[in-house]
Amino acid sequence: MLELLPQQLANGLALGSTYALVAMGLTLIFGVLLIPNFAHGEFYMLGAFITYALVASGLNFWLAMAAAVVLVTGIGWIVDRVVFQPIGSAPGHSAAQGSGLSMMISALAGSIILQQVATIIWGTEARTIPAPMTGVIQTPYFTITALQLTVIGTLTAAWIAVWLVLHRSRLGLAIRATSQNRDAALLMGISMTQVRLATFGIGAALGAVAGALLGATFPIYPSMGVTPVLKAFVVLVIGGIGSLPGAIAGGLVLGMVEVMVAGYGASQFQDIGTFVILVAVLLIRPQGLFGRAQVER
Amino acid sequence: MEKLRSGRATCLILGLILGLGTLPAGAGRASAADEIVIGEIHPITGPATFYGLPESRGIQLAADRINKAGGVTLGGKSYQIRIATEDDQASPTTGVAALRKLVSADVRFIIGPLASGVAPALKPIIERNDKLTQLIDGTIADDMTNGKNIFRNQATASGYNVAVVKLFSARKYKSVAMMTDRFHAGFMNSQKTLAADLKGLGVTTASEDFYKLGDTDFSATLTNLRGRNVDVLLIRGYPAEGALITKQARQLGFSGQVVWEMVSPPSTVLKNIPAAEMEGVFNCIPLTTEDYVKLGDEKAKALDQAYRGRFNEGPGELTALSYDAVYIFKAAFEKAGSLDNAAVNKAMAALKVADIPELVTRYTPQPDGRLFASDGQVDLRGEVSVWRGEGWEPASLKD
Amino acid sequence: MLRIDGLSAGYGRLEVLHAVSFTVERDLPTVMLGANGAGKTTLCRVISGLIPARAGGIVLDGADITRLSPAERVRAGIALVPEGRQVFPDMTVRENLRLGAYVHGEPGRTGFDAVFAMFPILAQRQNQRAGLLSGGEQQMLALARALMSRPRLLLLDEPSQGLAPKAVALIAETVNRIAATGVGVLLVEQNLILAQAIARHAVVLETGTCVADGPAGDLLAGGAVADSYLGKTRRHRHVV
Ligand SMILES: Nc1ncnc2c1ncn2[C@@H]1O[C@H](COP(=O)(O)OP(=O)(O)OP(=O)(O)O)[C@@H](O)[C@H]1O
Ligand SMILES: [Mg+2]
């Protein structure tokens, strides 16, 4: 069994990076706008389906993925405008945010509607995007597919790109300020419209990238986003809500744990492993691996 | 004002969600005097469409052929068959609602359902209703029939396993790793017996792993498989996961034989895995409509042609079963000479395979020649097929 | 320079401010007094645009700003040092200051130098996370951050909260210096020492209504303040 450990670690890394990729967009939107965006799973699903449709009509995978990212970004804006903004500005809520519950309910409604639309367009049968690459890389210790490496590479690239936007641009400064203290950010003269557009845009784009890449590995169908988004919420709790490094570390930890449980325990306990680690984190470090405990001064 | 508007939007959304769930699909009218209404419950939409729609169409084809040929003759009077289609979306709750709708429209003969989840939900309702006769043309789970008013003309998982055992004994495989959909009652319940049967052949079951519909990562399990060096990976479940497991097993360097045990239309398979990666995979299920066509069966060829002519595509794996189901009902009506459920039930139980020459599917008759065993189950055995090029074909087991 | 005219506002069904009217002159730093819950913070939030006005108007140097967005108000010259400081805890001191100047683009060296001259401690700590500063230092940062937007009118909501007398004195001195450069000041304060050190004009708010308005000396010395703190209702009166 131990000689399989390197392979299991590689499996865990590959699986974990898929979780992290989905969690990144979710944590960004949650961290900045305090929206529990269940519809993120549908950004992921639409990224996959649009890529699928374009590849099926003959477009190169990477171009299809780029187009899907652009389209899903637009859809993200529409979802924010139609689903979330009306709640945020409805009377009875402070201007700062809609109540968590109504946000959650409308996020679910948005998610269901997007799934239904996809069902009408594409039907419910599972399919897989023809993989843009099929190679398998053999090392003495483990095997990994070129596509898995691409996912890991994309995760790294996405992290760097988002980090650069957040830490090296004025817009990023505004986004970070909003996530730390929305009212204070308003007092600085930061435009919430801009921050929302940017955050939802980046979040949806990340979801679409994840969908396109993972749709070439896993079957795609209209409700494919439901489980990943639940997993991503788990990742958020593990990593620390609103923390990008947390999303990545949380995703990798979750992937590793699941693979180890399935590999050295029993495959049917894979999901139980998820919740054991969730409960453990909540007990030992409730703010998550990368979350900061709230300190009032 | 703002609040009002958002309230209305919420209602609209809710309405939409509810509305989409309850789209009516061919509600049953009250039956006219010289008409026999047969209700069929299948997943026309939802995740199992690729099984359900070709079944529903097979039923329609059979009914049309019977009607054109003069319908069902009872006591010198001929009746036309009318089909009332209900969509269960492969969901138990939708299925129960569909059944209630048919019952309230006084429909007394039911074909279906397909899904292993739906059948057990309908069973207690049908069992207690002496104005219903059900012929299941789907699920392979055990204990779905009673031989009184519930019959099934689809195989059981144990019927599938016959082919697995045949394959293992022909190929002399020494070890097997099983991966089974843990929510598939038929496969789960029959797994112990299968393992025992294989053990009888000297095959070791190196591992049994369980997954569920929608799982996507099997790498941990498959990695362990490589360490165990087994001859065969046996996958028991549905085709999307089957394809994914096969693909991931190959990527992780599994070089043994992959064997499926699942009804898996090539079009569905190919949506999830390139044909080349399927080459040589065995499948152990009863012959499908397409298999009968490939074997040159005249009745199957006629069905295939009629289906293509009407729907512009080939029939599904299970079309023949559903098509047969209508003929089984016709034979039972005529044998009973009445539309009374008790009489039809009795006639159905007594039907002999030879009574129904129109059957496409080749059932093994009971020792006394009857179609159904006393528990209402047909004897339909799995055969081994193999993936060649773009689809399945009957396999020859000699090396 | 700032005229509040029959201003009403609140949260949900609760109206907190009822037709509040008063003015702040550029050369008369003004203190607003009032018991806990009187609506002082609410007023600051309405003036800076975080909460909409339900009735009445806000006029800054002749221009009606009642309907402007918070960002537009910052550009028009209003800066608020909010209650509880509200610095961005996970950002460096320098980034906090950059955000203060957000509406003007990136602050040049001179922008930073001006506030660093006023608050040398911030210069030393400029690369430290703001959340790690002491309470007094955070208050300095909040003040410095507000100044980065080059305001015409500075609103301060209880800047003395939780500060030692020495820090309060430093704030008083700094605000006085700022006021001397022609920036209007509206100070919400319960600390009489700070109020006396800065204000030349005073307004008393009682359960959302302006109950007194007059020169700071008279009001702070007279009984109005004590009464207001005790929560006695009394008719609006001018002490002039
Ligand atoms: N976000 C809010 N939602 C609902 N009611 C609020 C909110 N903020 C303040 N209030 C209510 O408005 C009233 C005025 O509050 P405000 O904070 O303006 O008082 P204040 O004069 O600043 O008090 P303090 O001296 O304690 O700071 C209070 O009754 C308070 O309960
Ligand atoms: Mg206050």
mmCIF file of N, CA and C and ligand atoms in Angstrom, chain A residues 93-95, chain C residues 9-12 14-17 32-45 51 83 157-158 161 188-190 205 207-208, ligand 1:
data_model
loop_
_atom_site.group_PDB
_atom_site.id
_atom_site.type_symbol
_atom_site.label_atom_id
_atom_site.label_comp_id
_atom_site.label_asym_id
_atom_site.label_seq_id
_atom_site.Cartn_x
_atom_site.Cartn_y
_atom_site.Cartn_z
ATOM 1 N N HIS A 93 -33.851 46.416 4.487
ATOM 2 C CA HIS A 93 -32.485 45.973 4.700
ATOM 3 C C HIS A 93 -31.631 47.206 4.818
ATOM 4 N N SER A 94 -30.546 47.084 5.558
ATOM 5 C CA SER A 94 -29.623 48.196 5.553
ATOM 6 C C SER A 94 -29.035 48.234 4.165
ATOM 7 N N ALA A 95 -28.565 49.403 3.772
ATOM 8 C CA ALA A 95 -28.030 49.529 2.430
ATOM 9 C C ALA A 95 -26.855 48.581 2.233
ATOM 10 N N ALA C 9 -34.445 60.935 8.567
ATOM 11 C CA ALA C 9 -33.861 59.682 8.079
ATOM 12 C C ALA C 9 -34.061 58.611 9.134
ATOM 13 N N GLY C 10 -33.830 57.362 8.762
ATOM 14 C CA GLY C 10 -33.991 56.277 9.727
ATOM 15 C C GLY C 10 -33.622 54.944 9.104
ATOM 16 N N TYR C 11 -33.969 53.897 9.843
ATOM 17 C CA TYR C 11 -33.683 52.533 9.393
ATOM 18 C C TYR C 11 -34.991 51.755 9.331
ATOM 19 N N GLY C 12 -35.308 51.232 8.174
ATOM 20 C CA GLY C 12 -36.550 50.474 8.053
ATOM 21 C C GLY C 12 -37.743 51.318 8.467
ATOM 22 N N LEU C 14 -38.197 52.494 11.400
ATOM 23 C CA LEU C 14 -37.818 53.394 12.485
ATOM 24 C C LEU C 14 -37.273 54.705 11.940
ATOM 25 N N GLU C 15 -37.938 55.809 12.304
ATOM 26 C CA GLU C 15 -37.361 57.098 11.920
ATOM 27 C C GLU C 15 -36.537 57.594 13.086
ATOM 28 N N VAL C 16 -35.272 57.906 12.786
ATOM 29 C CA VAL C 16 -34.349 58.300 13.840
ATOM 30 C C VAL C 16 -34.190 59.820 13.886
ATOM 31 N N LEU C 17 -34.106 60.436 12.719
ATOM 32 C CA LEU C 17 -33.964 61.891 12.665
ATOM 33 C C LEU C 17 -35.282 62.502 12.198
ATOM 34 N N MET C 32 -21.466 68.679 17.945
ATOM 35 C CA MET C 32 -22.833 68.210 18.131
ATOM 36 C C MET C 32 -22.859 67.319 19.359
ATOM 37 N N LEU C 33 -23.752 67.667 20.273
ATOM 38 C CA LEU C 33 -23.876 66.902 21.506
ATOM 39 C C LEU C 33 -25.204 66.169 21.507
ATOM 40 N N GLY C 34 -25.266 65.134 22.291
ATOM 41 C CA GLY C 34 -26.539 64.418 22.382
ATOM 42 C C GLY C 34 -26.329 63.113 23.108
ATOM 43 N N ALA C 35 -27.379 62.640 23.735
ATOM 44 C CA ALA C 35 -27.291 61.404 24.505
ATOM 45 C C ALA C 35 -27.066 60.222 23.575
ATOM 46 N N ASN C 36 -26.727 59.086 24.150
ATOM 47 C CA ASN C 36 -26.600 57.861 23.359
ATOM 48 C C ASN C 36 -27.917 57.584 22.664
ATOM 49 N N GLY C 37 -27.812 57.274 21.391
ATOM 50 C CA GLY C 37 -29.030 56.940 20.654
ATOM 51 C C GLY C 37 -29.796 58.139 20.151
ATOM 52 N N ALA C 38 -29.225 59.343 20.323
ATOM 53 C CA ALA C 38 -29.941 60.535 19.887
ATOM 54 C C ALA C 38 -30.017 60.608 18.366
ATOM 55 N N GLY C 39 -29.060 59.972 17.695
ATOM 56 C CA GLY C 39 -29.081 59.998 16.232
ATOM 57 C C GLY C 39 -27.888 60.697 15.619
ATOM 58 N N LYS C 40 -26.857 60.911 16.419
ATOM 59 C CA LYS C 40 -25.693 61.658 15.926
ATOM 60 C C LYS C 40 -24.974 60.890 14.816
ATOM 61 N N THR C 41 -24.729 59.617 15.089
ATOM 62 C CA THR C 41 -24.036 58.814 14.078
ATOM 63 C C THR C 41 -24.875 58.698 12.814
ATOM 64 N N THR C 42 -26.182 58.548 13.045
ATOM 65 C CA THR C 42 -27.080 58.471 11.893
ATOM 66 C C THR C 42 -26.951 59.736 11.042
ATOM 67 N N LEU C 43 -26.894 60.873 11.712
ATOM 68 C CA LEU C 43 -26.776 62.128 10.979
ATOM 69 C C LEU C 43 -25.486 62.146 10.148
ATOM 70 N N CYS C 44 -24.375 61.722 10.763
ATOM 71 C CA CYS C 44 -23.108 61.691 10.034
ATOM 72 C C CYS C 44 -23.223 60.799 8.798
ATOM 73 N N ARG C 45 -23.906 59.684 8.967
ATOM 74 C CA ARG C 45 -24.037 58.749 7.847
ATOM 75 C C ARG C 45 -24.917 59.312 6.747
ATOM 76 N N ILE C 51 -26.617 56.568 4.219
ATOM 77 C CA ILE C 51 -28.049 56.333 4.410
ATOM 78 C C ILE C 51 -28.781 57.437 3.661
ATOM 79 N N GLU C 83 -17.421 56.704 13.440
ATOM 80 C CA GLU C 83 -17.431 56.197 14.798
ATOM 81 C C GLU C 83 -16.726 54.839 14.813
ATOM 82 N N ASP C 157 -16.830 61.583 14.106
ATOM 83 C CA ASP C 157 -17.832 60.974 14.972
ATOM 84 C C ASP C 157 -17.131 60.350 16.180
ATOM 85 N N GLU C 158 -17.235 61.041 17.297
ATOM 86 C CA GLU C 158 -16.641 60.590 18.567
ATOM 87 C C GLU C 158 -15.201 60.109 18.427
ATOM 88 N N GLN C 161 -13.396 58.459 21.564
ATOM 89 C CA GLN C 161 -13.869 57.214 22.163
ATOM 90 C C GLN C 161 -12.706 56.286 22.520
ATOM 91 N N VAL C 188 -18.803 65.325 16.385
ATOM 92 C CA VAL C 188 -19.775 64.704 17.275
ATOM 93 C C VAL C 188 -18.990 64.231 18.481
ATOM 94 N N GLU C 189 -19.366 64.655 19.661
ATOM 95 C CA GLU C 189 -18.502 64.360 20.799
ATOM 96 C C GLU C 189 -19.273 64.357 22.099
ATOM 97 N N GLN C 190 -18.904 63.461 22.977
ATOM 98 C CA GLN C 190 -19.468 63.455 24.320
ATOM 99 C C GLN C 190 -18.425 63.935 25.315
ATOM 100 N N LEU C 205 -28.567 67.589 19.969
ATOM 101 C CA LEU C 205 -29.544 66.708 19.337
ATOM 102 C C LEU C 205 -30.187 65.849 20.411
ATOM 103 N N THR C 207 -33.114 62.842 20.838
ATOM 104 C CA THR C 207 -33.982 61.873 20.149
ATOM 105 C C THR C 207 -34.375 62.349 18.757
ATOM 106 N N GLY C 208 -33.350 62.662 17.993
ATOM 107 C CA GLY C 208 -33.578 62.948 16.590
ATOM 108 C C GLY C 208 -34.063 64.349 16.275
HETATM 109 N N1 LIG D 1 -28.296 50.019 11.476
HETATM 110 C C1 LIG D 1 -29.318 50.356 12.264
HETATM 111 N N2 LIG D 1 -30.499 49.742 12.104
HETATM 112 C C2 LIG D 1 -31.558 50.075 12.876
HETATM 113 N N3 LIG D 1 -31.514 50.988 13.825
HETATM 114 C C3 LIG D 1 -30.360 51.636 14.050
HETATM 115 C C4 LIG D 1 -29.210 51.350 13.265
HETATM 116 N N4 LIG D 1 -28.191 52.130 13.690
HETATM 117 C C5 LIG D 1 -28.718 52.888 14.683
HETATM 118 N N5 LIG D 1 -30.011 52.602 14.899
HETATM 119 C C6 LIG D 1 -30.892 53.213 15.875
HETATM 120 O O1 LIG D 1 -30.947 54.580 15.597
HETATM 121 C C7 LIG D 1 -30.943 55.346 16.797
HETATM 122 C C8 LIG D 1 -29.815 56.368 16.720
HETATM 123 O O2 LIG D 1 -28.577 55.680 16.659
HETATM 124 P P1 LIG D 1 -27.224 56.478 16.450
HETATM 125 O O3 LIG D 1 -26.135 55.464 16.295
HETATM 126 O O4 LIG D 1 -27.377 57.447 15.370
HETATM 127 O O5 LIG D 1 -27.071 57.193 17.823
HETATM 128 P P2 LIG D 1 -25.883 58.064 18.393
HETATM 129 O O6 LIG D 1 -26.457 59.358 18.720
HETATM 130 O O7 LIG D 1 -24.750 58.042 17.467
HETATM 131 O O8 LIG D 1 -25.535 57.257 19.700
HETATM 132 P P3 LIG D 1 -24.108 57.051 20.431
HETATM 133 O O9 LIG D 1 -23.856 58.272 21.230
HETATM 134 O O10 LIG D 1 -24.368 55.871 21.311
HETATM 135 O O11 LIG D 1 -23.121 56.798 19.389
HETATM 136 C C9 LIG D 1 -30.775 54.366 17.910
HETATM 137 O O12 LIG D 1 -32.029 54.175 18.493
HETATM 138 C C10 LIG D 1 -30.321 53.102 17.263
HETATM 139 O O13 LIG D 1 -30.844 51.984 17.924
#
